[in-house]
mmCIF file of C-alpha atoms (C1' of nucleotides) in Angstrom:
data_model
loop_
_atom_site.group_PDB
_atom_site.id
_atom_site.type_symbol
_atom_site.label_atom_id
_atom_site.label_comp_id
_atom_site.label_asym_id
_atom_site.label_seq_id
_atom_site.Cartn_x
_atom_site.Cartn_y
_atom_site.Cartn_z
ATOM 1 C CA MET G 1 291.945 -4.833 244.180
ATOM 2 C CA LYS G 2 290.308 -5.145 240.490
ATOM 3 C CA SER G 3 292.540 -4.608 237.271
ATOM 4 C CA ALA G 4 289.919 -2.722 235.432
ATOM 5 C CA GLU G 5 290.730 -1.032 232.241
ATOM 6 C CA LEU G 6 291.719 1.680 231.183
ATOM 7 C CA CYS G 7 294.387 2.006 228.449
ATOM 8 C CA PRO G 8 296.492 -1.101 228.912
ATOM 9 C CA ARG G 9 299.367 1.162 227.171
ATOM 10 C CA PHE G 10 298.997 4.107 229.042
ATOM 11 C CA GLU G 11 299.143 1.655 232.038
ATOM 12 C CA SER G 12 301.996 0.390 231.109
ATOM 13 C CA GLY G 13 303.864 3.403 230.178
ATOM 14 C CA MET G 14 302.658 5.226 233.272
ATOM 15 C CA GLU G 15 304.102 2.590 235.473
ATOM 16 C CA LEU G 16 307.707 3.014 234.284
ATOM 17 C CA LEU G 17 307.450 7.011 234.683
ATOM 18 C CA SER G 18 306.180 6.861 238.085
ATOM 19 C CA LYS G 19 308.848 4.444 239.368
ATOM 20 C CA ARG G 20 311.139 6.623 241.565
ATOM 21 C CA TRP G 21 313.978 8.259 240.113
ATOM 22 C CA THR G 22 312.924 7.227 236.234
ATOM 23 C CA GLY G 23 311.840 10.491 234.971
ATOM 24 C CA LEU G 24 315.315 12.184 236.597
ATOM 25 C CA ILE G 25 317.585 9.643 234.826
ATOM 26 C CA ILE G 26 316.027 10.374 231.714
ATOM 27 C CA PHE G 27 315.549 13.916 232.504
ATOM 28 C CA ARG G 28 319.177 13.731 232.457
ATOM 29 C CA LEU G 29 320.227 11.412 229.900
ATOM 30 C CA LEU G 30 318.461 14.361 227.590
ATOM 31 C CA GLU G 31 320.790 16.229 227.736
ATOM 32 C CA GLY G 32 323.024 14.043 226.089
ATOM 33 C CA SER G 33 325.300 10.252 226.847
ATOM 34 C CA GLN G 34 326.013 10.348 230.792
ATOM 35 C CA ARG G 35 327.994 7.819 232.741
ATOM 36 C CA PHE G 36 327.404 6.249 235.072
ATOM 37 C CA SER G 37 329.394 8.651 238.057
ATOM 38 C CA GLU G 38 328.172 11.607 235.901
ATOM 39 C CA LEU G 39 324.193 10.422 237.006
ATOM 40 C CA GLU G 40 325.096 9.109 240.328
ATOM 41 C CA SER G 41 326.901 12.378 241.387
ATOM 42 C CA SER G 42 324.282 14.526 240.102
ATOM 43 C CA LEU G 43 320.888 12.674 241.052
ATOM 44 C CA PRO G 44 320.079 11.652 244.355
ATOM 45 C CA ILE G 45 320.065 8.375 244.378
ATOM 46 C CA SER G 46 322.317 6.257 244.772
ATOM 47 C CA GLY G 47 325.055 3.558 243.179
ATOM 48 C CA ARG G 48 322.469 0.356 243.975
ATOM 49 C CA LEU G 49 319.302 1.787 242.539
ATOM 50 C CA LEU G 50 321.064 3.657 239.675
ATOM 51 C CA SER G 51 321.866 0.661 238.219
ATOM 52 C CA GLU G 52 318.480 -1.146 238.648
ATOM 53 C CA ARG G 53 316.875 1.585 237.398
ATOM 54 C CA LEU G 54 319.348 1.697 234.134
ATOM 55 C CA LYS G 55 319.126 -2.446 233.675
ATOM 56 C CA GLU G 56 315.559 -1.506 233.024
ATOM 57 C CA LEU G 57 315.688 1.348 230.729
ATOM 58 C CA GLU G 58 317.736 -1.024 228.481
ATOM 59 C CA ALA G 59 315.527 -3.558 229.437
ATOM 60 C CA ALA G 60 312.531 -1.740 228.622
ATOM 61 C CA GLY G 61 314.189 -0.263 224.873
ATOM 62 C CA ILE G 62 314.698 3.625 226.413
ATOM 63 C CA ALA G 63 318.781 3.456 227.098
ATOM 64 C CA THR G 64 321.679 2.347 225.601
ATOM 65 C CA ARG G 65 324.046 0.993 227.034
ATOM 66 C CA THR G 66 327.791 1.029 225.685
ATOM 67 C CA VAL G 67 331.330 -0.043 226.992
ATOM 68 C CA TYR G 68 334.566 1.844 226.056
ATOM 69 C CA PRO G 69 337.634 0.425 226.662
ATOM 70 C CA ASP G 70 339.796 3.038 227.422
ATOM 71 C CA THR G 71 341.684 2.665 230.750
ATOM 72 C CA PRO G 72 340.184 2.656 233.406
ATOM 73 C CA VAL G 73 336.929 1.666 231.514
ATOM 74 C CA ARG G 74 334.640 4.020 230.389
ATOM 75 C CA ILE G 75 330.944 2.954 230.288
ATOM 76 C CA GLU G 76 327.924 5.501 228.810
ATOM 77 C CA TYR G 77 324.163 5.685 229.341
ATOM 78 C CA GLU G 78 322.136 7.385 225.952
ATOM 79 C CA LEU G 79 318.485 7.636 224.899
ATOM 80 C CA THR G 80 317.355 6.025 222.048
ATOM 81 C CA GLU G 81 314.801 6.941 219.472
ATOM 82 C CA LYS G 82 311.875 5.511 222.091
ATOM 83 C CA GLY G 83 313.801 7.470 224.913
ATOM 84 C CA HIS G 84 314.078 10.387 222.813
ATOM 85 C CA ALA G 85 310.816 10.590 222.331
ATOM 86 C CA LEU G 86 310.169 11.365 225.939
ATOM 87 C CA ARG G 87 311.193 14.338 225.640
ATOM 88 C CA PRO G 88 307.802 16.392 225.254
ATOM 89 C CA VAL G 89 306.266 14.773 228.272
ATOM 90 C CA ILE G 90 309.781 15.425 230.641
ATOM 91 C CA THR G 91 309.210 19.476 229.167
ATOM 92 C CA SER G 92 304.862 19.154 229.934
ATOM 93 C CA ILE G 93 306.249 18.193 233.965
ATOM 94 C CA ARG G 94 308.835 21.423 234.438
ATOM 95 C CA GLU G 95 306.332 23.319 233.044
ATOM 96 C CA TRP G 96 303.869 22.267 235.202
ATOM 97 C CA ALA G 97 305.912 22.434 237.859
ATOM 98 C CA GLU G 98 307.458 25.605 236.394
ATOM 99 C CA LYS G 99 304.180 27.431 236.796
ATOM 100 C CA TRP G 100 302.888 25.583 240.367
ATOM 101 C CA ILE G 101 304.908 24.069 242.218
ATOM 102 C CA THR G 102 306.434 26.967 244.519
ATOM 103 C CA PRO G 103 310.461 27.093 245.152
ATOM 104 C CA ASP G 104 310.015 26.924 248.846
ATOM 105 C CA GLU G 105 306.612 24.050 248.828
ATOM 106 C CA PRO G 106 307.616 21.411 251.080
ATOM 107 C CA ALA G 107 308.557 18.436 250.021
ATOM 108 C CA PRO G 108 305.332 16.826 248.546
ATOM 109 C CA THR G 109 304.670 13.338 249.895
ATOM 110 C CA LYS G 110 306.119 13.666 253.035
ATOM 111 C CA GLN G 111 303.851 13.357 256.413
ATOM 112 C CA MET F 1 323.881 10.053 247.292
ATOM 113 C CA LYS F 2 324.229 13.438 247.123
ATOM 114 C CA SER F 3 321.071 16.145 246.415
ATOM 115 C CA ALA F 4 322.761 17.863 243.504
ATOM 116 C CA GLU F 5 320.541 20.541 241.955
ATOM 117 C CA LEU F 6 318.862 20.059 238.988
ATOM 118 C CA CYS F 7 315.387 22.635 238.660
ATOM 119 C CA PRO F 8 314.255 21.703 242.401
ATOM 120 C CA ARG F 9 310.425 22.340 240.814
ATOM 121 C CA PHE F 10 310.824 19.970 238.759
ATOM 122 C CA GLU F 11 312.386 16.902 240.594
ATOM 123 C CA SER F 12 309.706 18.322 243.418
ATOM 124 C CA GLY F 13 306.677 17.873 240.570
ATOM 125 C CA MET F 14 308.445 14.738 239.075
ATOM 126 C CA GLU F 15 308.275 13.294 242.954
ATOM 127 C CA LEU F 16 304.950 13.376 243.450
ATOM 128 C CA LEU F 17 304.062 12.191 240.000
ATOM 129 C CA SER F 18 306.116 9.776 240.421
ATOM 130 C CA LYS F 19 304.850 7.946 243.086
ATOM 131 C CA ARG F 20 302.774 4.771 242.515
ATOM 132 C CA TRP F 21 299.204 5.271 241.256
ATOM 133 C CA THR F 22 299.666 9.281 241.192
ATOM 134 C CA GLY F 23 299.118 9.831 237.237
ATOM 135 C CA LEU F 24 296.015 7.044 236.824
ATOM 136 C CA ILE F 25 294.939 8.691 240.134
ATOM 137 C CA ILE F 26 294.640 11.863 237.880
ATOM 138 C CA PHE F 27 294.371 10.383 234.530
ATOM 139 C CA ARG F 28 290.430 9.855 236.100
ATOM 140 C CA LEU F 29 289.782 12.542 237.751
ATOM 141 C CA LEU F 30 290.342 14.495 234.556
ATOM 142 C CA GLU F 31 287.650 12.922 233.512
ATOM 143 C CA GLY F 32 285.410 14.271 235.941
ATOM 144 C CA SER F 33 285.084 14.541 239.946
ATOM 145 C CA GLN F 34 284.950 10.258 240.814
ATOM 146 C CA ARG F 35 284.009 9.073 244.155
ATOM 147 C CA PHE F 36 285.888 7.010 246.555
ATOM 148 C CA SER F 37 284.712 3.917 245.329
ATOM 149 C CA GLU F 38 284.258 4.914 241.813
ATOM 150 C CA LEU F 39 288.255 4.937 241.917
ATOM 151 C CA GLU F 40 288.718 1.911 243.957
ATOM 152 C CA SER F 41 287.013 -0.009 241.448
ATOM 153 C CA SER F 42 288.724 1.426 238.527
ATOM 154 C CA LEU F 43 291.491 1.345 239.204
ATOM 155 C CA PRO F 44 293.519 -1.593 240.465
ATOM 156 C CA ILE F 45 294.489 -0.100 243.968
ATOM 157 C CA SER F 46 293.925 -1.475 247.004
ATOM 158 C CA GLY F 47 291.394 1.136 249.743
ATOM 159 C CA ARG F 48 294.501 1.918 251.895
ATOM 160 C CA LEU F 49 297.084 3.585 249.291
ATOM 161 C CA LEU F 50 294.235 5.146 247.279
ATOM 162 C CA SER F 51 292.881 6.945 250.725
ATOM 163 C CA GLU F 52 296.825 7.556 251.565
ATOM 164 C CA ARG F 53 296.941 8.598 247.682
ATOM 165 C CA LEU F 54 294.102 11.495 247.717
ATOM 166 C CA LYS F 55 294.980 12.766 251.490
ATOM 167 C CA GLU F 56 298.768 13.980 249.434
ATOM 168 C CA LEU F 57 297.039 15.291 246.767
ATOM 169 C CA GLU F 58 294.701 16.997 248.304
ATOM 170 C CA ALA F 59 297.805 18.916 250.400
ATOM 171 C CA ALA F 60 299.463 19.228 247.533
ATOM 172 C CA GLY F 61 296.446 21.688 246.082
ATOM 173 C CA ILE F 62 295.448 18.929 243.351
ATOM 174 C CA ALA F 63 292.428 17.629 244.371
ATOM 175 C CA THR F 64 289.916 18.156 246.187
ATOM 176 C CA ARG F 65 287.553 16.361 248.528
ATOM 177 C CA THR F 66 283.591 16.895 249.392
ATOM 178 C CA VAL F 67 281.151 15.529 251.566
ATOM 179 C CA TYR F 68 277.701 15.286 250.235
ATOM 180 C CA PRO F 69 275.767 14.418 253.198
ATOM 181 C CA ASP F 70 273.264 12.218 251.370
ATOM 182 C CA THR F 71 272.606 8.925 252.627
ATOM 183 C CA PRO F 72 274.626 7.047 252.989
ATOM 184 C CA VAL F 73 276.939 9.481 252.500
ATOM 185 C CA ARG F 74 278.878 10.375 249.200
ATOM 186 C CA ILE F 75 282.000 12.370 248.746
ATOM 187 C CA GLU F 76 283.581 13.588 245.203
ATOM 188 C CA TYR F 77 287.200 14.012 244.176
ATOM 189 C CA GLU F 78 287.321 16.990 242.377
ATOM 190 C CA LEU F 79 290.432 18.684 240.847
ATOM 191 C CA THR F 80 291.274 21.637 241.577
ATOM 192 C CA GLU F 81 293.240 24.191 238.604
ATOM 193 C CA LYS F 82 296.484 23.357 239.476
ATOM 194 C CA GLY F 83 295.738 19.581 238.812
ATOM 195 C CA HIS F 84 293.272 20.508 236.003
ATOM 196 C CA ALA F 85 296.920 22.174 234.682
ATOM 197 C CA LEU F 86 298.082 18.200 234.555
ATOM 198 C CA ARG F 87 295.904 17.460 231.627
ATOM 199 C CA PRO F 88 299.213 18.298 229.042
ATOM 200 C CA VAL F 89 301.373 16.269 231.074
ATOM 201 C CA ILE F 90 298.898 13.075 230.703
ATOM 202 C CA THR F 91 297.928 13.513 227.159
ATOM 203 C CA SER F 92 301.868 13.933 226.035
ATOM 204 C CA ILE F 93 302.007 10.346 228.395
ATOM 205 C CA ARG F 94 299.480 8.645 226.631
ATOM 206 C CA GLU F 95 300.800 9.573 223.279
ATOM 207 C CA TRP F 96 304.024 8.227 224.232
ATOM 208 C CA ALA F 97 302.075 4.787 225.031
ATOM 209 C CA GLU F 98 300.490 4.654 221.915
ATOM 210 C CA LYS F 99 303.163 5.162 219.441
ATOM 211 C CA TRP F 100 306.289 3.240 222.061
ATOM 212 C CA ILE F 101 304.652 0.932 224.046
ATOM 213 C CA THR F 102 303.549 -2.205 222.435
ATOM 214 C CA PRO F 103 300.243 -4.208 223.610
ATOM 215 C CA ASP F 104 301.479 -7.303 224.532
ATOM 216 C CA GLU F 105 304.532 -5.448 226.062
ATOM 217 C CA PRO F 106 305.166 -7.830 229.067
ATOM 218 C CA ALA F 107 305.235 -5.442 232.328
ATOM 219 C CA PRO F 108 307.872 -2.827 232.296
ATOM 220 C CA THR F 109 309.850 -3.291 235.430
ATOM 221 C CA LYS F 110 309.238 -6.952 236.850
ATOM 222 C CA GLN F 111 312.335 -9.023 236.179
ATOM 223 C "C1'" DT V 1 265.401 -3.701 270.429
ATOM 224 C "C1'" DA V 2 268.964 -6.421 267.761
ATOM 225 C "C1'" DT V 3 271.145 -6.254 263.150
ATOM 226 C "C1'" DA V 4 271.589 -5.589 258.947
ATOM 227 C "C1'" DT V 5 273.268 -2.773 255.138
ATOM 228 C "C1'" DG V 6 276.427 0.869 252.452
ATOM 229 C "C1'" DA V 7 279.789 4.633 251.855
ATOM 230 C "C1'" DG V 8 284.262 5.484 253.823
ATOM 231 C "C1'" DG V 9 287.554 4.856 255.048
ATOM 232 C "C1'" DT V 10 291.708 2.813 259.402
ATOM 233 C "C1'" DT V 11 294.436 -0.644 261.274
ATOM 234 C "C1'" DA V 12 297.481 -4.505 261.733
ATOM 235 C "C1'" DC V 13 300.578 -7.089 259.825
ATOM 236 C "C1'" DG V 14 303.532 -9.999 256.184
ATOM 237 C "C1'" DA V 15 306.170 -9.037 251.373
ATOM 238 C "C1'" DA V 16 308.342 -6.144 248.562
ATOM 239 C "C1'" DA V 17 311.350 -2.177 247.403
ATOM 240 C "C1'" DA V 18 314.627 1.609 248.368
ATOM 241 C "C1'" DG V 19 318.114 3.464 251.066
ATOM 242 C "C1'" DT V 20 323.179 2.637 252.936
ATOM 243 C "C1'" DA V 21 327.673 1.233 253.192
ATOM 244 C "C1'" DA V 22 331.055 -2.212 252.623
ATOM 245 C "C1'" DC V 23 333.745 -4.402 249.193
ATOM 246 C "C1'" DA V 24 334.071 -6.730 244.909
ATOM 247 C "C1'" DA V 25 336.030 -7.508 238.921
ATOM 248 C "C1'" DG V 26 338.662 -5.943 235.882
ATOM 249 C "C1'" DT V 27 342.713 -2.815 234.159
ATOM 250 C "C1'" DG V 28 346.852 -0.496 234.351
ATOM 251 C "C1'" DT V 29 350.167 2.715 237.120
ATOM 252 C "C1'" DA V 30 353.558 3.157 241.015
ATOM 253 C "C1'" DT J 1 353.119 -6.005 245.353
ATOM 254 C "C1'" DA J 2 350.685 -2.444 246.158
ATOM 255 C "C1'" DC J 3 347.401 1.120 244.298
ATOM 256 C "C1'" DA J 4 343.910 3.605 242.355
ATOM 257 C "C1'" DC J 5 339.183 4.417 239.399
ATOM 258 C "C1'" DT J 6 335.451 2.996 237.261
ATOM 259 C "C1'" DT J 7 331.441 0.298 237.648
ATOM 260 C "C1'" DG J 8 328.895 -2.308 239.974
ATOM 261 C "C1'" DT J 9 327.393 -5.814 244.036
ATOM 262 C "C1'" DT J 10 326.063 -7.954 248.433
ATOM 263 C "C1'" DA J 11 324.342 -7.630 252.754
ATOM 264 C "C1'" DC J 12 321.581 -5.343 256.173
ATOM 265 C "C1'" DT J 13 318.232 -1.636 257.392
ATOM 266 C "C1'" DT J 14 314.059 1.400 257.100
ATOM 267 C "C1'" DT J 15 310.313 2.727 254.622
ATOM 268 C "C1'" DT J 16 306.313 2.055 251.248
ATOM 269 C "C1'" DC J 17 303.281 -1.166 249.374
ATOM 270 C "C1'" DG J 18 299.793 -4.870 249.598
ATOM 271 C "C1'" DT J 19 295.443 -8.196 251.777
ATOM 272 C "C1'" DA J 20 292.371 -8.716 255.038
ATOM 273 C "C1'" DA J 21 290.043 -7.897 259.150
ATOM 274 C "C1'" DC J 22 287.820 -4.204 261.153
ATOM 275 C "C1'" DC J 23 284.905 0.715 262.379
ATOM 276 C "C1'" DT J 24 282.238 4.764 262.007
ATOM 277 C "C1'" DC J 25 278.028 7.340 260.889
ATOM 278 C "C1'" DA J 26 273.182 6.893 259.148
ATOM 279 C "C1'" DT J 27 269.742 4.753 257.763
ATOM 280 C "C1'" DA J 28 266.883 0.465 257.438
ATOM 281 C "C1'" DT J 29 264.327 -3.879 258.739
ATOM 282 C "C1'" DA J 30 263.220 -8.113 261.792
#
DNA sequence: TATATGAGGTTACGAAAAGTAACAAGTGTA
DNA sequence: TACACTTGTTACTTTTCGTAACCTCATATA
């Protein structure tokens, strides 16, 4: 397994987006800020992984975490400018999927 | 973990693209048909996974596998129309990465 | 005949990541 | 005190990944 160079930035970006769930979380956050529980209930992802992914997105500068000391505490996740810049990516995936994925297509990668 | 509906086609497409290496393989194939060994040596992926991913791409109708009975045998992988339709996706990821990933950024998801 | 070489994989197995469920911290309410 | 609500975390099982060794088929060489 060699590490030949394509564009290292592209590779880095692709690695980010190609982690499971990351794309769907960003899709949700593009609709506006979301609470932890909103994301958890609107995506087929467990709390453990959601927590992990949100930390990664924060670390990558794509999302922010804001604590509102209501009762009970309310925490909102929101995209940064870098995160919002991913809208064209998500849009192009959605357009491709709408054209090329048939509605009854079986899950693509299970065998 | 509930499976709430966003667009099931988007979800399906995202699942495909968010498998590790799939994006980079498609990136390579967008440059033209490639042999197994070319892909293997130009990407940091092992033969085992490359074989697995190529089968998945074939099953999803994104790539084709053609055998040329030279000696030794030569096998070329090539994108289908559905595969070529992913060019805007790859392009938008590359554009985002070029603008927002700093060259010295550490690998995004390792902790 | 025996063996070597090259392409394109497959198998076996340990390591890492994902999935599941139960539990914990902080705060306020009955 | 007991309970509830949100946002996580811990412990444990299952699936996927990474590495290296091996296999198949066809020709080439000793």
